[in-house]
Amino acid sequence: MQERAIVLSGFMGCGKTTVGKALAEALSRPFCDLDDEIARRAGMPIPRIFDALGEDTFRQLEREALGSLPSLEGFVVASGGGAFTFPDNWEAAKEHALVVFLDADFPTCYHRVKDSDRPIVRRSTPLQLEELFRSRYPLYQAHCHRTVDASPLPPQVVSSIRALL
């Protein structure tokens, strides 16, 4: 039997993809970025999904990707920042994986994403993003098995996660 997947959750910019890749390498596990999987399934990048198909379609594709977690046993999975705002997503993740919340404060996350092409960043002011962060933060806290400080450099975050396993 394979080991459970490890799903990294948290706000955009907390390091899910960067830490996820490094953790997967450190644990000799495969890595899956759910946003990349969604883009692959849709045949277009995330910004284009939002622009052409809308956020509702993106969220449906996200639910479908998270629904495939049982087939991702042993993987390290980077979830999307909004994935844990929907009960069916967090229930599936918590049932089929160890969910680790990468806890970073808003200034840290914002600094990491402010110049990105992420749809939510492009269409929001910093104040709106901070409000979004504050609305999602309790969900990340409530729907995880473990919490790790994600403000240090990725190798330190990976070490913290490994200490929890």
XYZ file of N, CA, C and O in Angstrom:
660
model
N 0.837 -1.186 0.000
C 0.000 0.000 0.000
C 0.881 1.250 0.000
O 1.832 1.355 0.750
N 0.542 2.205 -0.853
C 1.259 3.470 -0.942
C 1.018 4.322 0.303
O 0.030 4.145 1.010
N 1.895 5.286 0.529
C 1.681 6.264 1.586
C 0.604 7.248 1.140
O 0.415 7.475 -0.056
N -0.076 7.844 2.120
C -1.083 8.860 1.806
C -0.434 10.027 1.089
O 0.725 10.351 1.316
N -1.213 10.671 0.263
C -0.755 11.910 -0.359
C -0.586 12.967 0.727
O -1.210 12.895 1.792
N 0.256 13.927 0.458
C 0.405 15.100 1.313
C -0.094 16.278 0.490
O 0.454 16.568 -0.582
N -1.152 16.940 0.964
C -1.710 18.090 0.261
C -1.318 19.351 1.018
O -1.567 19.462 2.219
N -0.713 20.286 0.292
C -0.333 21.561 0.870
C -1.432 22.577 0.583
O -1.843 22.740 -0.565
N -1.902 23.233 1.642
C -2.945 24.238 1.484
C -2.436 25.577 2.001
O -1.440 25.637 2.721
N -3.119 26.636 1.622
C -2.772 27.976 2.076
C -3.047 28.996 0.995
O -3.389 28.663 -0.140
N -2.895 30.249 1.359
C -3.174 31.359 0.456
C -2.139 31.406 -0.656
O -1.010 30.913 -0.500
N -2.516 32.020 -1.778
C -1.561 32.168 -2.873
C -0.333 32.902 -2.357
O -0.433 33.837 -1.566
N 0.824 32.414 -2.759
C 2.073 33.025 -2.335
C 2.665 32.435 -1.067
O 3.750 32.823 -0.657
N 1.962 31.470 -0.455
C 2.508 30.886 0.784
C 3.614 29.877 0.483
O 4.365 29.502 1.383
N 3.706 29.428 -0.769
C 4.788 28.524 -1.147
C 4.379 27.111 -1.477
O 5.222 26.212 -1.512
N 3.108 26.874 -1.740
C 2.636 25.503 -1.974
C 3.399 24.801 -3.094
O 3.831 23.667 -2.923
N 3.584 25.472 -4.211
C 4.267 24.846 -5.342
C 5.766 24.715 -5.085
O 6.340 23.634 -5.268
N 6.390 25.777 -4.649
C 7.838 25.758 -4.407
C 8.194 24.746 -3.321
O 9.088 23.904 -3.502
N 7.498 24.820 -2.209
C 7.752 23.890 -1.102
C 7.344 22.474 -1.511
O 8.045 21.508 -1.199
N 6.236 22.356 -2.233
C 5.774 21.043 -2.663
C 6.791 20.311 -3.515
O 7.053 19.121 -3.309
N 7.384 21.004 -4.473
C 8.404 20.380 -5.314
C 9.612 19.947 -4.481
O 10.135 18.844 -4.658
N 10.048 20.825 -3.585
C 11.212 20.511 -2.745
C 10.900 19.364 -1.784
O 11.747 18.489 -1.556
N 9.686 19.345 -1.230
C 9.289 18.269 -0.317
C 9.216 16.946 -1.064
O 9.690 15.913 -0.572
N 8.626 16.970 -2.251
C 8.530 15.744 -3.045
C 9.921 15.189 -3.341
O 10.159 13.983 -3.217
N 10.838 16.059 -3.685
C 12.205 15.608 -3.954
C 12.849 15.035 -2.692
O 13.471 13.969 -2.727
N 12.670 15.733 -1.565
C 13.277 15.276 -0.307
C 12.720 13.933 0.142
O 13.430 13.132 0.754
N 11.443 13.676 -0.171
C 10.798 12.428 0.242
C 10.809 11.364 -0.855
O 10.248 10.278 -0.672
N 11.404 11.683 -1.988
C 11.403 10.783 -3.156
C 9.986 10.383 -3.536
O 9.678 9.207 -3.746
N 9.135 11.397 -3.634
C 7.740 11.191 -4.033
C 7.450 12.003 -5.292
O 8.094 13.013 -5.550
N 6.448 11.598 -6.045
C 6.043 12.414 -7.192
C 5.314 13.674 -6.706
O 4.775 13.711 -5.605
N 5.309 14.697 -7.555
C 4.683 15.981 -7.229
C 3.567 16.269 -8.219
O 3.688 15.990 -9.411
N 2.486 16.868 -7.730
C 1.381 17.299 -8.586
C 0.925 18.679 -8.135
O 0.583 18.864 -6.970
N 0.943 19.632 -9.052
C 0.374 20.953 -8.795
C -1.034 20.926 -9.375
O -1.208 20.723 -10.579
N -2.040 21.101 -8.518
C -3.423 20.985 -9.001
C -3.749 22.042 -10.051
O -4.517 21.763 -10.971
N -3.173 23.238 -9.948
C -3.418 24.237 -10.980
C -2.876 23.771 -12.332
O -3.522 23.962 -13.364
N -1.710 23.138 -12.326
C -1.165 22.597 -13.579
C -2.057 21.483 -14.117
O -2.268 21.375 -15.331
N -2.582 20.653 -13.213
C -3.478 19.570 -13.629
C -4.769 20.133 -14.221
O -5.277 19.635 -15.225
N -5.302 21.173 -13.612
C -6.520 21.816 -14.121
C -6.249 22.393 -15.509
O -7.052 22.209 -16.432
N -5.124 23.083 -15.667
C -4.765 23.661 -16.964
C -4.610 22.574 -18.021
O -5.058 22.731 -19.164
N -4.004 21.459 -17.636
C -3.833 20.343 -18.568
C -5.181 19.799 -18.997
O -5.436 19.587 -20.185
N -6.076 19.595 -18.029
C -7.394 19.055 -18.355
C -8.207 19.990 -19.232
O -8.962 19.544 -20.097
N -8.074 21.306 -18.975
C -8.838 22.292 -19.741
C -8.188 22.625 -21.078
O -8.833 23.203 -21.955
N -6.904 22.284 -21.211
C -6.193 22.593 -22.441
C -5.851 24.069 -22.584
O -5.647 24.558 -23.695
N -5.780 24.767 -21.458
C -5.427 26.194 -21.485
C -4.914 26.623 -20.115
O -5.238 25.991 -19.111
N -4.112 27.687 -20.065
C -3.577 28.147 -18.782
C -4.682 28.723 -17.884
O -5.742 29.142 -18.368
N -4.394 28.759 -16.593
C -5.374 29.219 -15.607
C -5.924 30.612 -15.936
O -7.150 30.794 -15.919
N -5.088 31.610 -16.249
C -5.666 32.924 -16.553
C -6.675 32.877 -17.699
O -7.699 33.562 -17.667
N -6.394 32.032 -18.699
C -7.319 31.931 -19.830
C -8.607 31.214 -19.430
O -9.691 31.552 -19.922
N -8.504 30.229 -18.525
C -9.724 29.568 -18.020
C -10.618 30.605 -17.373
O -11.825 30.673 -17.644
N -10.033 31.438 -16.510
C -10.817 32.481 -15.837
C -11.434 33.433 -16.853
O -12.614 33.771 -16.758
N -10.630 33.892 -17.827
C -11.112 34.869 -18.806
C -12.148 34.283 -19.752
O -13.161 34.911 -20.043
N -11.910 33.073 -20.244
C -12.777 32.488 -21.269
C -13.958 31.718 -20.695
O -15.046 31.725 -21.270
N -13.739 31.041 -19.577
C -14.766 30.148 -19.049
C -15.352 30.611 -17.712
O -16.394 30.114 -17.304
N -14.643 31.495 -17.023
C -15.131 32.030 -15.761
C -14.659 31.250 -14.548
O -14.202 30.106 -14.641
N -14.769 31.897 -13.398
C -14.307 31.283 -12.155
C -15.134 30.056 -11.784
O -14.598 29.090 -11.253
N -16.443 30.066 -12.067
C -17.273 28.904 -11.728
C -16.771 27.646 -12.432
O -16.700 26.566 -11.823
N -16.409 27.765 -13.709
C -15.886 26.617 -14.441
C -14.544 26.189 -13.859
O -14.288 24.993 -13.681
N -13.700 27.171 -13.528
C -12.418 26.838 -12.909
C -12.648 26.058 -11.623
O -11.993 25.042 -11.372
N -13.572 26.514 -10.783
C -13.821 25.847 -9.502
C -14.370 24.433 -9.709
O -14.050 23.522 -8.941
N -15.161 24.224 -10.747
C -15.641 22.877 -11.052
C -14.471 21.976 -11.457
O -14.371 20.833 -11.003
N -13.585 22.491 -12.290
C -12.397 21.729 -12.687
C -11.516 21.434 -11.475
O -10.940 20.346 -11.362
N -11.447 22.379 -10.557
C -10.675 22.196 -9.326
C -11.278 21.075 -8.482
O -10.560 20.217 -7.956
N -12.605 21.063 -8.359
C -13.280 19.990 -7.601
C -13.002 18.631 -8.234
O -12.754 17.654 -7.536
N -13.048 18.570 -9.552
C -12.764 17.319 -10.249
C -11.323 16.865 -10.000
O -11.070 15.683 -9.772
N -10.387 17.807 -10.049
C -8.979 17.459 -9.818
C -8.782 16.961 -8.389
O -8.080 15.970 -8.158
N -9.394 17.629 -7.418
C -9.281 17.168 -6.033
C -9.980 15.826 -5.838
O -9.568 15.023 -5.015
N -11.006 15.578 -6.619
C -11.686 14.293 -6.548
C -10.817 13.140 -6.997
O -11.088 11.977 -6.681
N -9.737 13.454 -7.717
C -8.825 12.399 -8.175
C -7.737 12.105 -7.145
O -6.839 11.314 -7.420
N -7.831 12.673 -5.952
C -6.809 12.434 -4.923
C -6.569 10.962 -4.616
O -5.422 10.573 -4.414
N -7.598 10.114 -4.572
C -7.301 8.709 -4.301
C -6.301 8.101 -5.284
O -5.532 7.220 -4.925
N -6.281 8.597 -6.512
C -5.326 8.078 -7.487
C -3.941 8.716 -7.324
O -3.006 8.346 -8.016
N -3.823 9.663 -6.410
C -2.552 10.344 -6.181
C -1.888 9.897 -4.880
O -1.124 10.634 -4.275
N -2.171 8.683 -4.455
C -1.520 8.156 -3.251
C -0.017 8.290 -3.395
O 0.555 8.017 -4.445
N 0.621 8.743 -2.324
C 2.066 8.872 -2.327
C 2.576 10.182 -2.896
O 3.743 10.497 -2.754
N 1.728 10.960 -3.535
C 2.132 12.226 -4.136
C 2.236 13.321 -3.075
O 1.593 13.259 -2.028
N 2.995 14.353 -3.397
C 2.912 15.640 -2.722
C 2.114 16.525 -3.671
O 2.448 16.634 -4.853
N 1.044 17.129 -3.166
C 0.104 17.867 -3.999
C 0.016 19.315 -3.527
O -0.244 19.566 -2.348
N 0.213 20.252 -4.445
C 0.001 21.670 -4.153
C -1.417 22.009 -4.580
O -1.757 21.908 -5.759
N -2.262 22.371 -3.616
C -3.629 22.761 -3.954
C -3.644 24.215 -4.390
O -2.668 24.941 -4.213
N -4.759 24.637 -4.955
C -4.921 26.048 -5.276
C -5.297 26.825 -4.024
O -5.811 26.248 -3.057
N -5.049 28.117 -4.037
C -5.340 28.949 -2.874
C -6.806 29.000 -2.498
O -7.151 29.177 -1.338
N -7.699 28.820 -3.478
C -9.130 28.871 -3.198
C -9.767 27.512 -3.017
O -10.953 27.404 -2.704
N -9.001 26.462 -3.184
C -9.562 25.104 -3.127
C -10.233 24.807 -1.797
O -11.269 24.136 -1.748
N -9.676 25.315 -0.719
C -10.191 24.973 0.603
C -11.291 25.915 1.068
O -11.633 25.951 2.246
N -11.885 26.647 0.131
C -13.042 27.469 0.463
C -14.345 26.717 0.189
O -15.420 27.241 0.450
N -14.244 25.485 -0.300
C -15.421 24.684 -0.631
C -15.424 23.397 0.184
O -14.448 22.641 0.154
N -16.523 23.122 0.900
C -16.571 21.943 1.773
C -16.250 20.624 1.081
O -15.532 19.797 1.648
N -16.754 20.410 -0.132
C -16.481 19.123 -0.780
C -14.999 18.957 -1.072
O -14.469 17.848 -1.039
N -14.295 20.048 -1.318
C -12.856 19.969 -1.569
C -12.092 19.612 -0.304
O -11.238 18.739 -0.311
N -12.380 20.309 0.792
C -11.599 20.014 2.001
C -11.956 18.658 2.562
O -11.120 17.974 3.124
N -13.206 18.223 2.392
C -13.585 16.891 2.872
C -12.834 15.804 2.098
O -12.323 14.853 2.687
N -12.767 15.942 0.780
C -12.050 14.959 -0.043
C -10.572 14.941 0.321
O -9.971 13.869 0.469
N -9.993 16.122 0.482
C -8.565 16.186 0.797
C -8.277 15.577 2.160
O -7.345 14.778 2.303
N -9.071 15.934 3.160
C -8.804 15.422 4.505
C -9.034 13.918 4.601
O -8.379 13.238 5.381
N -9.934 13.388 3.777
C -10.210 11.949 3.796
C -9.083 11.153 3.133
O -8.737 10.073 3.589
N -8.521 11.682 2.062
C -7.572 10.919 1.247
C -6.119 11.346 1.381
O -5.265 10.762 0.713
N -5.841 12.343 2.220
C -4.466 12.856 2.282
C -4.192 13.475 3.648
O -5.108 13.745 4.416
N -2.922 13.683 3.902
C -2.491 14.482 5.042
C -2.460 15.918 4.540
O -1.710 16.240 3.614
N -3.276 16.789 5.123
C -3.357 18.182 4.686
C -2.477 19.037 5.597
O -2.671 19.055 6.811
N -1.528 19.731 4.991
C -0.608 20.599 5.723
C -0.858 22.039 5.280
O -0.722 22.370 4.091
N -1.236 22.874 6.228
C -1.467 24.298 5.975
C -0.143 25.032 6.066
O 0.515 25.013 7.101
N 0.253 25.676 4.967
C 1.456 26.503 4.950
C 1.049 27.914 5.382
O 0.477 28.680 4.618
N 1.320 28.222 6.612
C 0.857 29.447 7.260
C 1.869 30.578 7.074
O 2.947 30.547 7.655
N 1.512 31.543 6.239
C 2.315 32.750 6.048
C 1.375 33.948 6.171
O 0.205 33.863 5.790
N 1.886 35.047 6.701
C 1.031 36.220 6.864
C 0.772 36.890 5.512
O 1.434 36.595 4.508
N -0.206 37.805 5.495
C -0.578 38.438 4.235
C 0.575 39.215 3.594
O 0.788 39.072 2.376
N 1.329 40.038 4.340
C 2.422 40.762 3.666
C 3.415 39.833 2.956
O 3.877 40.138 1.850
N 3.718 38.702 3.563
C 4.624 37.739 2.931
C 4.013 37.197 1.643
O 4.655 37.181 0.588
N 2.758 36.763 1.721
C 2.088 36.211 0.536
C 1.966 37.271 -0.562
O 2.256 36.996 -1.737
N 1.549 38.470 -0.188
C 1.361 39.521 -1.185
C 2.679 39.872 -1.882
O 2.721 40.017 -3.108
N 3.732 39.979 -1.114
C 5.041 40.290 -1.697
C 5.423 39.247 -2.753
O 6.013 39.581 -3.795
N 5.071 37.998 -2.508
C 5.437 36.916 -3.422
C 4.593 36.877 -4.693
O 5.013 36.300 -5.695
N 3.379 37.452 -4.658
C 2.484 37.339 -5.825
C 2.141 38.658 -6.500
O 1.523 38.656 -7.561
N 2.539 39.780 -5.924
C 2.067 41.084 -6.409
C 2.366 41.349 -7.883
O 1.628 42.062 -8.542
N 3.428 40.766 -8.414
C 3.783 40.993 -9.812
C 3.424 39.819 -10.722
O 3.881 39.746 -11.861
N 2.587 38.924 -10.236
C 2.234 37.729 -11.011
C 1.073 38.009 -11.959
O 0.419 39.052 -11.879
N 0.797 37.041 -12.824
C -0.341 37.161 -13.741
C -1.551 36.388 -13.240
O -2.465 36.092 -14.002
N -1.588 36.082 -11.958
C -2.716 35.349 -11.403
C -3.992 36.165 -11.579
O -4.009 37.373 -11.306
N -5.078 35.531 -12.023
C -6.314 36.271 -12.287
C -6.803 37.085 -11.087
O -7.213 38.234 -11.249
N -6.762 36.505 -9.913
C -7.270 37.217 -8.746
C -6.379 38.416 -8.426
O -6.874 39.471 -8.038
N -5.089 38.281 -8.609
C -4.173 39.399 -8.355
C -4.403 40.500 -9.379
O -4.440 41.692 -9.037
N -4.587 40.125 -10.638
C -4.779 41.117 -11.703
C -6.033 41.945 -11.501
O -6.056 43.119 -11.848
N -7.086 41.340 -10.968
C -8.362 42.055 -10.887
C -8.678 42.595 -9.488
O -9.792 43.051 -9.262
N -7.719 42.549 -8.579
C -7.974 42.981 -7.202
C -6.967 44.028 -6.747
O -5.823 44.033 -7.182
N -7.412 44.874 -5.835
C -6.505 45.805 -5.175
C -5.827 45.069 -4.022
O -6.315 44.017 -3.577
N -4.721 45.610 -3.512
C -4.104 44.977 -2.344
C -5.081 44.830 -1.168
O -5.068 43.806 -0.489
N -5.926 45.828 -0.959
C -6.899 45.747 0.131
C -7.901 44.609 -0.105
O -8.237 43.864 0.821
N -8.357 44.449 -1.334
C -9.269 43.350 -1.645
C -8.590 42.005 -1.433
O -9.215 41.065 -0.929
N -7.321 41.898 -1.813
C -6.586 40.651 -1.600
C -6.425 40.364 -0.112
O -6.542 39.214 0.315
N -6.180 41.397 0.672
C -6.045 41.192 2.112
C -7.378 40.745 2.719
O -7.407 39.874 3.595
N -8.479 41.295 2.242
C -9.799 40.853 2.710
C -10.034 39.392 2.336
O -10.570 38.616 3.130
N -9.632 39.015 1.123
C -9.754 37.623 0.697
C -8.908 36.723 1.590
O -9.359 35.652 2.028
N -7.685 37.149 1.875
C -6.799 36.401 2.774
C -7.489 36.196 4.125
O -7.535 35.083 4.641
N -8.030 37.259 4.683
C -8.672 37.176 6.008
C -9.902 36.267 5.989
O -10.168 35.582 6.970
N -10.625 36.246 4.887
C -11.810 35.373 4.812
C -11.420 33.904 4.666
O -12.117 33.015 5.146
N -10.299 33.628 3.997
C -9.878 32.240 3.773
C -9.055 31.665 4.919
O -9.065 30.455 5.135
N -8.357 32.505 5.641
C -7.422 32.044 6.670
C -8.066 31.075 7.668
O -7.502 30.003 7.931
N -9.248 31.391 8.215
C -9.850 30.442 9.165
C -10.182 29.086 8.534
O -10.161 28.057 9.218
N -10.474 29.079 7.246
C -10.770 27.815 6.557
C -9.511 26.957 6.446
O -9.566 25.740 6.638
N -8.396 27.591 6.112
C -7.135 26.842 6.053
C -6.813 26.243 7.423
O -6.406 25.086 7.518
N -6.996 27.045 8.467
C -6.701 26.579 9.828
C -7.613 25.418 10.231
O -7.160 24.455 10.835
N -8.883 25.538 9.903
C -9.864 24.551 10.346
C -9.787 23.236 9.582
O -10.188 22.199 10.111
N -9.295 23.285 8.360
C -9.373 22.102 7.502
C -7.998 21.575 7.112
O -7.697 21.360 5.934
N -7.195 21.358 8.127
C -5.877 20.760 7.898
C -5.597 19.788 9.037
O -6.258 19.819 10.073
N -4.639 18.930 8.809
C -4.176 18.026 9.863
C -3.004 18.629 10.623
O -2.819 18.366 11.795
N -2.185 19.413 9.916
C -0.986 20.017 10.502
C -0.818 21.436 9.954
O -1.246 21.726 8.837
N -0.149 22.281 10.735
C 0.161 23.650 10.314
C 1.665 23.865 10.431
O 2.279 23.442 11.409
N 2.237 24.525 9.413
C 3.669 24.807 9.387
C 3.857 26.287 9.052
O 3.181 26.817 8.168
N 4.790 26.933 9.732
C 5.145 28.315 9.423
C 5.803 28.340 8.043
O 6.847 27.705 7.839
N 5.201 29.065 7.107
C 5.711 29.095 5.733
C 6.467 30.375 5.415
O 6.758 30.634 4.255
N 6.803 31.150 6.430
C 7.530 32.390 6.158
C 9.033 32.199 5.947
O 9.648 32.998 5.244
N 9.669 31.163 6.507
C 11.101 30.977 6.228
C 11.346 30.539 4.779
O 10.408 30.319 4.013
N 12.607 30.367 4.449
C 12.965 29.882 3.116
C 12.462 28.448 2.925
O 12.325 27.693 3.900
N 12.192 28.049 1.675
C 11.636 26.718 1.416
C 12.364 25.550 2.081
O 11.690 24.654 2.614
N 13.693 25.505 2.097
C 14.333 24.353 2.762
C 13.949 24.227 4.243
O 13.790 23.118 4.752
N 13.778 25.363 4.909
C 13.372 25.331 6.313
C 11.932 24.852 6.454
O 11.610 24.106 7.380
N 11.074 25.266 5.534
C 9.677 24.833 5.563
C 9.604 23.325 5.321
O 8.875 22.606 6.003
N 10.375 22.847 4.359
C 10.432 21.401 4.086
C 10.881 20.646 5.324
O 10.273 19.629 5.696
N 11.897 21.133 5.995
C 12.367 20.488 7.226
C 11.270 20.454 8.283
O 11.100 19.439 8.982
N 10.526 21.528 8.414
C 9.421 21.574 9.380
C 8.342 20.547 9.048
O 7.807 19.887 9.941
N 8.029 20.419 7.776
C 7.014 19.441 7.363
C 7.525 18.023 7.637
O 6.798 17.192 8.183
N 8.751 17.762 7.275
C 9.319 16.423 7.489
C 9.306 16.058 8.958
O 9.087 14.894 9.313
N 9.499 17.020 9.834
C 9.479 16.755 11.287
C 8.086 16.369 11.770
O 7.950 15.708 12.790
N 7.061 16.750 11.010
C 5.679 16.416 11.380
C 5.234 15.050 10.898
O 4.217 14.538 11.350
N 5.964 14.485 9.964
C 5.537 13.214 9.345
C 5.846 12.025 10.236
O 6.738 12.006 11.008
